Amino acid sequence: MNFSTEYEDPLSKIVNPGMKVVSDEAFLYLAKITQLINLLLALTGVTTNVINIRVFIQQGVMNSNTNIGLLALSIFDFLSCLLLIAPFSCHLFTYTDNILEYRVCQTYANYATFVAIIFSYCSNWTTVYISLERSLCVVFPLKVKLFLRPKITIIIITIIFILFSSIPLGYSTATSIVWRFSPILNYTLPYFVESAFSTKYFYYYNALLNTFLNSLALFIVAINTTIMVLKLNQFKKWRNKNTKAFTDGPDVKESDPTKKGKSMSSKDIDLVKSVTTVTTIFLVCLSMSHIPATAILVLPGMRVTGINRNLLILSYTIRFGFSLVNASINFFFYLRVSSRYKEAFNFVFPICSGGEKQLL
């Protein structure tokens, strides 16, 4: 692949510094703040998702499609957070003014970022599948259980991984890192060099994944979350009505078709609550992914080697921050809304509950 020097890093050849939306000085200052926050979030995400993986395995992964999906979601989130530790650690060099080390770390850590983005998309669409599967289960419980078996869920998640692993390859294989002397910093530094093909590919790749597919994911998850919330509220009203009727005297027959149609087991209620929590957090955090996507489509030079490279990195840093929030805080809500998760957690980590292990 022949790489064009037209797309070299702007630090090596500044055509017009006034075109930069974010200057190098402002970028380094903002990077110290945003990357430190993201580093803490990434470390939190690694810790909480290790706990999630262990707890879901304890619950019995093959017991339900939702458990398989939540386990896969935790694995994708764990890998994404783990890979983002490296790029967000680079800012530590700026505290000692080691610009050379910072630049080398940042350039090579971009590869870890590319892979982390892959797992982030896998996590997003695993959430889409979980929300779709659970909403169908509460609306058509018998039909879905006959069709969506655990093997089908595993196949769907595998397809999601293969698909989103393949799409970014066109860009990553058409870029290169070269070492050149920078007269500005008086150092020999590593630079990303893009081909004309990779520049165009990045633009359309961003439009497809960050704009169209993310918007589609938001739309699907919003509908499914609404369905689950309405179904839960319908069940609560039905339960309150029958509890009142039982207290007042009349019996509710077990054979009542209305009861069979509206009743939910405690296991189903736990799953619906857990999934609703996950999808609600997902909706809030994923909506922020449109920040860099919109900026890339609107502003010129929004590329890894473009004139507005600083703004691109900052916008993606903010976007990753919301992704890390989405990946790291599910654990706390699982403990709050799911009695089955809390029971399994107390069994696996009895020291946290102040008691001994009890059989589930």
mmCIF file of C-alpha atoms in Angstrom:
data_model
loop_
_atom_site.group_PDB
_atom_site.id
_atom_site.type_symbol
_atom_site.label_atom_id
_atom_site.label_comp_id
_atom_site.label_asym_id
_atom_site.label_seq_id
_atom_site.Cartn_x
_atom_site.Cartn_y
_atom_site.Cartn_z
ATOM 1 C CA MET A 1 0.000 0.000 0.000
ATOM 2 C CA ASN A 2 1.446 3.382 -1.034
ATOM 3 C CA PHE A 3 0.810 5.996 1.627
ATOM 4 C CA SER A 4 0.330 9.616 0.662
ATOM 5 C CA THR A 5 2.241 12.329 2.552
ATOM 6 C CA GLU A 6 -0.729 14.623 2.046
ATOM 7 C CA TYR A 7 -2.264 13.151 5.187
ATOM 8 C CA GLU A 8 0.714 13.368 7.523
ATOM 9 C CA ASP A 9 0.352 14.512 11.096
ATOM 10 C CA PRO A 10 -0.142 18.299 11.264
ATOM 11 C CA LEU A 11 2.686 18.628 13.811
ATOM 12 C CA SER A 12 5.158 17.731 11.073
ATOM 13 C CA LYS A 13 3.833 20.318 8.595
ATOM 14 C CA ILE A 14 1.479 23.008 9.827
ATOM 15 C CA VAL A 15 -0.190 24.643 6.861
ATOM 16 C CA ASN A 16 -2.370 27.049 8.814
ATOM 17 C CA PRO A 17 -2.464 26.735 12.626
ATOM 18 C CA GLY A 18 -5.451 29.093 12.748
ATOM 19 C CA MET A 19 -7.627 26.390 11.188
ATOM 20 C CA LYS A 20 -7.365 24.263 14.319
ATOM 21 C CA VAL A 21 -10.490 24.303 16.469
ATOM 22 C CA VAL A 22 -8.479 23.032 19.456
ATOM 23 C CA SER A 23 -4.876 24.199 19.770
ATOM 24 C CA ASP A 24 -2.080 21.859 20.879
ATOM 25 C CA GLU A 25 -1.776 23.684 24.226
ATOM 26 C CA ALA A 26 -5.507 23.461 24.945
ATOM 27 C CA PHE A 27 -5.530 19.833 23.820
ATOM 28 C CA LEU A 28 -2.786 18.826 26.263
ATOM 29 C CA TYR A 29 -4.580 20.585 29.126
ATOM 30 C CA LEU A 30 -7.969 19.058 28.366
ATOM 31 C CA ALA A 31 -6.393 15.651 27.758
ATOM 32 C CA LYS A 32 -5.001 15.619 31.288
ATOM 33 C CA ILE A 33 -8.499 16.000 32.710
ATOM 34 C CA THR A 34 -10.583 13.840 30.382
ATOM 35 C CA GLN A 35 -8.090 10.999 30.085
ATOM 36 C CA LEU A 36 -7.589 10.785 33.847
ATOM 37 C CA ILE A 37 -11.359 10.477 34.329
ATOM 38 C CA ASN A 38 -11.542 7.816 31.603
ATOM 39 C CA LEU A 39 -8.619 5.906 33.090
ATOM 40 C CA LEU A 40 -10.440 5.676 36.430
ATOM 41 C CA LEU A 41 -13.623 4.603 34.649
ATOM 42 C CA ALA A 42 -11.710 1.951 32.661
ATOM 43 C CA LEU A 43 -10.169 0.513 35.847
ATOM 44 C CA THR A 44 -13.622 0.497 37.462
ATOM 45 C CA GLY A 45 -15.074 -1.231 34.402
ATOM 46 C CA VAL A 46 -12.440 -3.963 34.464
ATOM 47 C CA THR A 47 -13.151 -4.639 38.147
ATOM 48 C CA THR A 48 -16.961 -4.611 37.968
ATOM 49 C CA ASN A 49 -17.125 -6.747 34.819
ATOM 50 C CA VAL A 50 -14.817 -9.376 36.286
ATOM 51 C CA ILE A 51 -17.325 -9.571 39.157
ATOM 52 C CA ASN A 52 -20.256 -9.702 36.711
ATOM 53 C CA ILE A 53 -18.670 -12.547 34.723
ATOM 54 C CA ARG A 54 -18.051 -14.567 37.873
ATOM 55 C CA VAL A 55 -21.593 -13.975 39.209
ATOM 56 C CA PHE A 56 -23.335 -14.829 35.913
ATOM 57 C CA ILE A 57 -21.344 -18.064 35.681
ATOM 58 C CA GLN A 58 -22.443 -18.872 39.236
ATOM 59 C CA GLN A 59 -26.078 -18.243 38.289
ATOM 60 C CA GLY A 60 -25.853 -20.811 35.504
ATOM 61 C CA VAL A 61 -25.171 -19.375 32.081
ATOM 62 C CA MET A 62 -27.266 -21.851 30.112
ATOM 63 C CA ASN A 63 -30.337 -21.344 32.290
ATOM 64 C CA SER A 64 -31.679 -18.616 30.014
ATOM 65 C CA ASN A 65 -30.949 -16.674 26.858
ATOM 66 C CA THR A 66 -30.792 -13.463 28.879
ATOM 67 C CA ASN A 67 -28.062 -14.857 31.145
ATOM 68 C CA ILE A 68 -26.016 -15.800 28.088
ATOM 69 C CA GLY A 69 -26.500 -12.308 26.674
ATOM 70 C CA LEU A 70 -25.610 -10.581 29.933
ATOM 71 C CA LEU A 71 -22.477 -12.740 30.272
ATOM 72 C CA ALA A 72 -21.421 -11.886 26.692
ATOM 73 C CA LEU A 73 -22.138 -8.206 27.414
ATOM 74 C CA SER A 74 -19.899 -8.321 30.498
ATOM 75 C CA ILE A 75 -17.095 -10.006 28.528
ATOM 76 C CA PHE A 76 -17.235 -7.395 25.731
ATOM 77 C CA ASP A 77 -17.338 -4.563 28.282
ATOM 78 C CA PHE A 78 -14.411 -6.080 30.193
ATOM 79 C CA LEU A 79 -12.253 -6.345 27.049
ATOM 80 C CA SER A 80 -13.162 -2.825 25.941
ATOM 81 C CA CYS A 81 -12.278 -1.335 29.344
ATOM 82 C CA LEU A 82 -9.064 -3.369 29.566
ATOM 83 C CA LEU A 83 -7.826 -2.184 26.150
ATOM 84 C CA LEU A 84 -8.631 1.457 26.927
ATOM 85 C CA ILE A 85 -6.370 1.489 29.989
ATOM 86 C CA ALA A 86 -3.296 1.866 27.762
ATOM 87 C CA PRO A 87 -4.355 4.919 25.689
ATOM 88 C CA PHE A 88 -5.810 6.688 28.706
ATOM 89 C CA SER A 89 -2.615 6.076 30.684
ATOM 90 C CA CYS A 90 -0.569 8.082 28.182
ATOM 91 C CA HIS A 91 -1.592 11.364 29.794
ATOM 92 C CA LEU A 92 0.543 10.462 32.825
ATOM 93 C CA PHE A 93 3.615 11.447 30.798
ATOM 94 C CA THR A 94 2.280 14.980 30.429
ATOM 95 C CA TYR A 95 2.492 15.568 34.183
ATOM 96 C CA THR A 96 6.291 15.266 33.920
ATOM 97 C CA ASP A 97 6.426 17.127 30.582
ATOM 98 C CA ASN A 98 7.699 14.017 28.782
ATOM 99 C CA ILE A 99 6.167 15.012 25.472
ATOM 100 C CA LEU A 100 8.206 12.469 23.505
ATOM 101 C CA GLU A 101 7.083 9.551 25.677
ATOM 102 C CA TYR A 102 3.508 10.861 25.611
ATOM 103 C CA ARG A 103 3.531 11.081 21.826
ATOM 104 C CA VAL A 104 4.992 7.586 21.384
ATOM 105 C CA CYS A 105 2.506 6.110 23.859
ATOM 106 C CA GLN A 106 -0.443 7.900 22.263
ATOM 107 C CA THR A 107 0.486 6.882 18.707
ATOM 108 C CA TYR A 108 0.960 3.181 19.414
ATOM 109 C CA ALA A 109 -1.926 2.999 21.891
ATOM 110 C CA ASN A 110 -4.248 3.992 19.041
ATOM 111 C CA TYR A 111 -4.133 0.358 17.934
ATOM 112 C CA ALA A 112 -5.549 -0.685 21.301
ATOM 113 C CA THR A 113 -8.232 1.975 20.814
ATOM 114 C CA PHE A 114 -9.231 0.495 17.444
ATOM 115 C CA VAL A 115 -9.713 -2.930 19.021
ATOM 116 C CA ALA A 116 -11.572 -1.431 21.980
ATOM 117 C CA ILE A 117 -13.984 0.231 19.539
ATOM 118 C CA ILE A 118 -14.709 -3.205 18.045
ATOM 119 C CA PHE A 119 -15.670 -4.619 21.453
ATOM 120 C CA SER A 120 -17.688 -1.465 22.165
ATOM 121 C CA TYR A 121 -19.822 -2.064 19.059
ATOM 122 C CA CYS A 122 -20.173 -5.743 20.007
ATOM 123 C CA SER A 123 -21.374 -4.641 23.444
ATOM 124 C CA ASN A 124 -23.873 -2.197 21.916
ATOM 125 C CA TRP A 125 -25.487 -4.764 19.640
ATOM 126 C CA THR A 126 -25.453 -7.456 22.297
ATOM 127 C CA THR A 127 -27.534 -5.010 24.350
ATOM 128 C CA VAL A 128 -29.844 -4.586 21.363
ATOM 129 C CA TYR A 129 -30.285 -8.359 21.131
ATOM 130 C CA ILE A 130 -30.869 -8.739 24.899
ATOM 131 C CA SER A 131 -33.548 -6.027 24.877
ATOM 132 C CA LEU A 132 -35.246 -7.537 21.811
ATOM 133 C CA GLU A 133 -35.197 -11.066 23.230
ATOM 134 C CA ARG A 134 -36.560 -10.006 26.612
ATOM 135 C CA SER A 135 -39.319 -7.781 25.184
ATOM 136 C CA LEU A 136 -40.443 -10.620 22.903
ATOM 137 C CA CYS A 137 -40.426 -12.985 25.883
ATOM 138 C CA VAL A 138 -42.774 -10.792 27.901
ATOM 139 C CA VAL A 139 -45.143 -10.326 24.938
ATOM 140 C CA PHE A 140 -44.985 -13.829 23.368
ATOM 141 C CA PRO A 141 -43.515 -16.008 26.146
ATOM 142 C CA LEU A 142 -44.395 -19.459 24.782
ATOM 143 C CA LYS A 143 -43.534 -18.846 21.124
ATOM 144 C CA VAL A 144 -40.178 -17.205 21.892
ATOM 145 C CA LYS A 145 -39.091 -19.948 24.280
ATOM 146 C CA LEU A 146 -39.699 -22.536 21.570
ATOM 147 C CA PHE A 147 -37.709 -20.607 18.968
ATOM 148 C CA LEU A 148 -34.939 -18.738 20.831
ATOM 149 C CA ARG A 149 -32.941 -21.493 22.442
ATOM 150 C CA PRO A 150 -29.495 -20.975 24.070
ATOM 151 C CA LYS A 151 -27.672 -22.264 20.968
ATOM 152 C CA ILE A 152 -29.425 -19.654 18.818
ATOM 153 C CA THR A 153 -28.354 -16.915 21.224
ATOM 154 C CA ILE A 154 -24.727 -18.071 21.111
ATOM 155 C CA ILE A 155 -24.816 -18.092 17.294
ATOM 156 C CA ILE A 156 -26.290 -14.573 17.152
ATOM 157 C CA ILE A 157 -23.660 -13.173 19.533
ATOM 158 C CA THR A 158 -20.894 -14.885 17.518
ATOM 159 C CA ILE A 159 -22.241 -13.284 14.317
ATOM 160 C CA ILE A 160 -22.259 -9.874 16.043
ATOM 161 C CA PHE A 161 -18.601 -10.330 17.009
ATOM 162 C CA ILE A 162 -17.494 -11.467 13.540
ATOM 163 C CA LEU A 163 -19.393 -8.662 11.797
ATOM 164 C CA PHE A 164 -18.066 -5.793 13.906
ATOM 165 C CA SER A 165 -14.553 -7.251 13.923
ATOM 166 C CA SER A 166 -14.495 -7.220 10.124
ATOM 167 C CA ILE A 167 -15.804 -3.720 9.362
ATOM 168 C CA PRO A 168 -12.859 -1.672 10.836
ATOM 169 C CA LEU A 169 -10.172 -3.794 9.130
ATOM 170 C CA GLY A 170 -10.338 -1.737 5.937
ATOM 171 C CA TYR A 171 -9.116 1.344 7.806
ATOM 172 C CA SER A 172 -6.546 -0.213 10.134
ATOM 173 C CA THR A 173 -4.806 -2.129 7.332
ATOM 174 C CA ALA A 174 -4.525 1.038 5.205
ATOM 175 C CA THR A 175 -2.658 3.070 7.846
ATOM 176 C CA SER A 176 0.957 2.996 8.930
ATOM 177 C CA ILE A 177 3.254 4.436 11.610
ATOM 178 C CA VAL A 178 6.477 6.135 10.467
ATOM 179 C CA TRP A 179 9.210 7.872 12.473
ATOM 180 C CA ARG A 180 10.162 11.347 11.254
ATOM 181 C CA PHE A 181 11.954 14.370 12.600
ATOM 182 C CA SER A 182 9.688 17.143 13.903
ATOM 183 C CA PRO A 183 11.306 20.590 13.564
ATOM 184 C CA ILE A 184 8.652 21.993 15.926
ATOM 185 C CA LEU A 185 9.525 19.742 18.886
ATOM 186 C CA ASN A 186 13.086 18.960 17.741
ATOM 187 C CA TYR A 187 12.429 15.232 18.179
ATOM 188 C CA THR A 188 12.077 12.214 15.947
ATOM 189 C CA LEU A 189 8.486 11.197 16.551
ATOM 190 C CA PRO A 190 6.089 8.468 15.368
ATOM 191 C CA TYR A 191 3.330 9.641 13.029
ATOM 192 C CA PHE A 192 0.197 8.016 11.726
ATOM 193 C CA VAL A 193 0.172 8.074 7.930
ATOM 194 C CA GLU A 194 -3.070 7.442 6.073
ATOM 195 C CA SER A 195 -3.652 6.557 2.460
ATOM 196 C CA ALA A 196 -6.264 8.337 0.373
ATOM 197 C CA PHE A 197 -8.306 5.134 0.586
ATOM 198 C CA SER A 198 -8.191 4.970 4.392
ATOM 199 C CA THR A 199 -9.292 8.603 4.652
ATOM 200 C CA LYS A 200 -12.394 7.973 2.556
ATOM 201 C CA TYR A 201 -12.997 4.632 4.277
ATOM 202 C CA PHE A 202 -12.877 6.315 7.701
ATOM 203 C CA TYR A 203 -15.503 8.855 6.621
ATOM 204 C CA TYR A 204 -17.980 6.240 5.360
ATOM 205 C CA TYR A 205 -17.115 3.800 8.155
ATOM 206 C CA ASN A 206 -17.924 6.522 10.692
ATOM 207 C CA ALA A 207 -21.185 7.410 8.912
ATOM 208 C CA LEU A 208 -22.266 3.746 8.882
ATOM 209 C CA LEU A 209 -21.345 2.716 12.421
ATOM 210 C CA ASN A 210 -21.480 5.904 14.501
ATOM 211 C CA THR A 211 -24.424 7.548 12.782
ATOM 212 C CA PHE A 212 -26.719 5.044 11.089
ATOM 213 C CA LEU A 213 -26.187 1.855 13.136
ATOM 214 C CA ASN A 214 -25.989 3.665 16.476
ATOM 215 C CA SER A 215 -29.209 5.534 15.658
ATOM 216 C CA LEU A 216 -30.843 2.240 14.677
ATOM 217 C CA ALA A 217 -29.647 0.643 17.929
ATOM 218 C CA LEU A 218 -31.061 3.537 19.954
ATOM 219 C CA PHE A 219 -34.401 3.242 18.166
ATOM 220 C CA ILE A 220 -34.706 -0.542 18.680
ATOM 221 C CA VAL A 221 -33.643 -0.437 22.329
ATOM 222 C CA ALA A 222 -35.960 2.509 23.087
ATOM 223 C CA ILE A 223 -38.975 0.587 21.719
ATOM 224 C CA ASN A 224 -38.053 -2.607 23.577
ATOM 225 C CA THR A 225 -37.429 -0.742 26.836
ATOM 226 C CA THR A 226 -40.830 0.968 26.547
ATOM 227 C CA ILE A 227 -42.515 -2.393 25.987
ATOM 228 C CA MET A 228 -40.818 -3.927 29.033
ATOM 229 C CA VAL A 229 -41.680 -0.969 31.281
ATOM 230 C CA LEU A 230 -45.326 -1.035 30.168
ATOM 231 C CA LYS A 231 -45.501 -4.790 30.736
ATOM 232 C CA LEU A 232 -44.034 -4.472 34.219
ATOM 233 C CA ASN A 233 -46.477 -1.698 35.105
ATOM 234 C CA GLN A 234 -49.353 -3.798 33.722
ATOM 235 C CA PHE A 235 -48.306 -6.721 35.878
ATOM 236 C CA LYS A 236 -47.994 -4.511 38.987
ATOM 237 C CA LYS A 237 -51.507 -3.160 38.447
ATOM 238 C CA TRP A 238 -52.849 -6.681 37.943
ATOM 239 C CA ARG A 239 -51.090 -7.923 41.097
ATOM 240 C CA ASN A 240 -52.302 -4.994 43.202
ATOM 241 C CA LYS A 241 -55.856 -5.487 41.932
ATOM 242 C CA ASN A 242 -55.881 -9.191 42.772
ATOM 243 C CA THR A 243 -54.214 -8.614 46.138
ATOM 244 C CA LYS A 244 -56.960 -6.140 47.005
ATOM 245 C CA ALA A 245 -59.646 -8.544 45.764
ATOM 246 C CA PHE A 246 -58.174 -11.353 47.875
ATOM 247 C CA THR A 247 -58.058 -9.099 50.944
ATOM 248 C CA ASP A 248 -61.669 -8.016 50.434
ATOM 249 C CA GLY A 249 -62.903 -11.581 50.165
ATOM 250 C CA PRO A 250 -63.514 -12.881 46.603
ATOM 251 C CA ASP A 251 -61.307 -15.728 45.434
ATOM 252 C CA VAL A 252 -59.159 -15.558 42.320
ATOM 253 C CA LYS A 253 -59.263 -18.858 40.518
ATOM 254 C CA GLU A 254 -55.970 -20.385 39.389
ATOM 255 C CA SER A 255 -57.583 -21.311 36.110
ATOM 256 C CA ASP A 256 -58.469 -17.686 35.346
ATOM 257 C CA PRO A 257 -57.119 -17.051 31.840
ATOM 258 C CA THR A 258 -56.576 -13.393 32.683
ATOM 259 C CA LYS A 259 -54.205 -14.375 35.444
ATOM 260 C CA LYS A 260 -52.286 -16.760 33.241
ATOM 261 C CA GLY A 261 -51.899 -14.112 30.574
ATOM 262 C CA LYS A 262 -50.673 -11.407 32.923
ATOM 263 C CA SER A 263 -48.725 -13.300 35.594
ATOM 264 C CA MET A 264 -44.921 -13.302 35.666
ATOM 265 C CA SER A 265 -42.582 -15.477 37.680
ATOM 266 C CA SER A 266 -40.108 -13.895 40.100
ATOM 267 C CA LYS A 267 -37.284 -15.027 37.782
ATOM 268 C CA ASP A 268 -38.893 -13.246 34.823
ATOM 269 C CA ILE A 269 -39.436 -10.103 36.878
ATOM 270 C CA ASP A 270 -35.758 -10.069 37.904
ATOM 271 C CA LEU A 271 -34.632 -10.507 34.305
ATOM 272 C CA VAL A 272 -36.931 -7.790 33.013
ATOM 273 C CA LYS A 273 -35.795 -5.368 35.733
ATOM 274 C CA SER A 274 -32.126 -6.108 35.014
ATOM 275 C CA VAL A 275 -32.519 -5.725 31.258
ATOM 276 C CA THR A 276 -34.585 -2.540 31.639
ATOM 277 C CA THR A 277 -31.846 -1.037 33.806
ATOM 278 C CA VAL A 278 -29.124 -2.012 31.325
ATOM 279 C CA THR A 279 -31.034 -0.637 28.352
ATOM 280 C CA THR A 280 -31.896 2.641 30.082
ATOM 281 C CA ILE A 281 -28.221 3.288 30.889
ATOM 282 C CA PHE A 282 -27.373 2.251 27.342
ATOM 283 C CA LEU A 283 -29.824 4.751 25.821
ATOM 284 C CA VAL A 284 -28.376 7.666 27.777
ATOM 285 C CA CYS A 285 -24.726 6.803 27.117
ATOM 286 C CA LEU A 286 -25.013 5.756 23.475
ATOM 287 C CA SER A 287 -26.777 8.981 22.560
ATOM 288 C CA MET A 288 -23.441 10.720 23.292
ATOM 289 C CA SER A 289 -21.721 8.683 20.559
ATOM 290 C CA HIS A 290 -23.242 11.094 18.046
ATOM 291 C CA ILE A 291 -20.880 13.855 19.237
ATOM 292 C CA PRO A 292 -17.774 12.695 17.288
ATOM 293 C CA ALA A 293 -19.886 11.287 14.461
ATOM 294 C CA THR A 294 -21.566 14.632 13.855
ATOM 295 C CA ALA A 295 -18.281 16.542 14.159
ATOM 296 C CA ILE A 296 -16.592 14.278 11.586
ATOM 297 C CA LEU A 297 -19.406 14.829 9.094
ATOM 298 C CA VAL A 298 -19.516 18.609 9.617
ATOM 299 C CA LEU A 299 -15.964 19.833 10.298
ATOM 300 C CA PRO A 300 -13.015 19.527 7.869
ATOM 301 C CA GLY A 301 -9.844 17.719 8.888
ATOM 302 C CA MET A 302 -11.524 15.514 11.498
ATOM 303 C CA ARG A 303 -9.161 12.569 10.957
ATOM 304 C CA VAL A 304 -6.353 10.899 12.902
ATOM 305 C CA THR A 305 -3.900 12.856 10.734
ATOM 306 C CA GLY A 306 -6.098 15.860 9.885
ATOM 307 C CA ILE A 307 -5.793 19.490 10.929
ATOM 308 C CA ASN A 308 -8.509 18.984 13.570
ATOM 309 C CA ARG A 309 -6.927 15.821 14.935
ATOM 310 C CA ASN A 310 -6.982 17.312 18.464
ATOM 311 C CA LEU A 311 -10.733 17.858 18.322
ATOM 312 C CA LEU A 312 -11.250 14.342 16.950
ATOM 313 C CA ILE A 313 -9.326 12.797 19.851
ATOM 314 C CA LEU A 314 -11.126 14.928 22.440
ATOM 315 C CA SER A 315 -14.559 14.154 21.014
ATOM 316 C CA TYR A 316 -13.780 10.449 20.991
ATOM 317 C CA THR A 317 -12.373 10.733 24.522
ATOM 318 C CA ILE A 318 -15.729 12.135 25.677
ATOM 319 C CA ARG A 319 -17.533 9.460 23.673
ATOM 320 C CA PHE A 320 -15.374 6.752 25.280
ATOM 321 C CA GLY A 321 -16.101 8.288 28.671
ATOM 322 C CA PHE A 322 -19.824 7.648 28.251
ATOM 323 C CA SER A 323 -19.109 4.158 26.863
ATOM 324 C CA LEU A 324 -16.998 3.431 29.939
ATOM 325 C CA VAL A 325 -19.790 4.659 32.204
ATOM 326 C CA ASN A 326 -22.159 2.307 30.385
ATOM 327 C CA ALA A 327 -19.682 -0.551 30.751
ATOM 328 C CA SER A 328 -18.744 -0.007 34.386
ATOM 329 C CA ILE A 329 -21.871 0.902 36.388
ATOM 330 C CA ASN A 330 -24.207 -1.968 35.435
ATOM 331 C CA PHE A 331 -22.843 -3.947 38.388
ATOM 332 C CA PHE A 332 -24.214 -1.465 40.930
ATOM 333 C CA PHE A 333 -27.696 -1.533 39.404
ATOM 334 C CA TYR A 334 -27.678 -5.344 39.157
ATOM 335 C CA LEU A 335 -27.133 -5.438 42.923
ATOM 336 C CA ARG A 336 -29.979 -3.014 43.486
ATOM 337 C CA VAL A 337 -32.712 -4.335 41.172
ATOM 338 C CA SER A 338 -32.002 -8.084 40.864
ATOM 339 C CA SER A 339 -32.500 -10.295 43.909
ATOM 340 C CA ARG A 340 -31.086 -13.307 42.021
ATOM 341 C CA TYR A 341 -27.917 -11.414 41.108
ATOM 342 C CA LYS A 342 -27.513 -10.218 44.695
ATOM 343 C CA GLU A 343 -27.999 -13.754 45.989
ATOM 344 C CA ALA A 344 -25.367 -15.128 43.603
ATOM 345 C CA PHE A 345 -23.010 -12.240 44.443
ATOM 346 C CA ASN A 346 -23.302 -12.937 48.173
ATOM 347 C CA PHE A 347 -22.562 -16.602 47.511
ATOM 348 C CA VAL A 348 -19.458 -15.874 45.411
ATOM 349 C CA PHE A 349 -18.216 -13.038 47.641
ATOM 350 C CA PRO A 350 -19.532 -13.833 51.141
ATOM 351 C CA ILE A 351 -17.067 -11.443 52.756
ATOM 352 C CA CYS A 352 -18.887 -8.539 51.057
ATOM 353 C CA SER A 353 -22.206 -9.570 52.594
ATOM 354 C CA GLY A 354 -20.706 -10.272 55.998
ATOM 355 C CA GLY A 355 -21.914 -13.852 55.981
ATOM 356 C CA GLU A 356 -21.023 -17.389 55.019
ATOM 357 C CA LYS A 357 -21.641 -18.989 51.645
ATOM 358 C CA GLN A 358 -25.138 -20.364 51.309
ATOM 359 C CA LEU A 359 -26.340 -22.759 48.662
ATOM 360 C CA LEU A 360 -28.333 -20.976 45.945
#
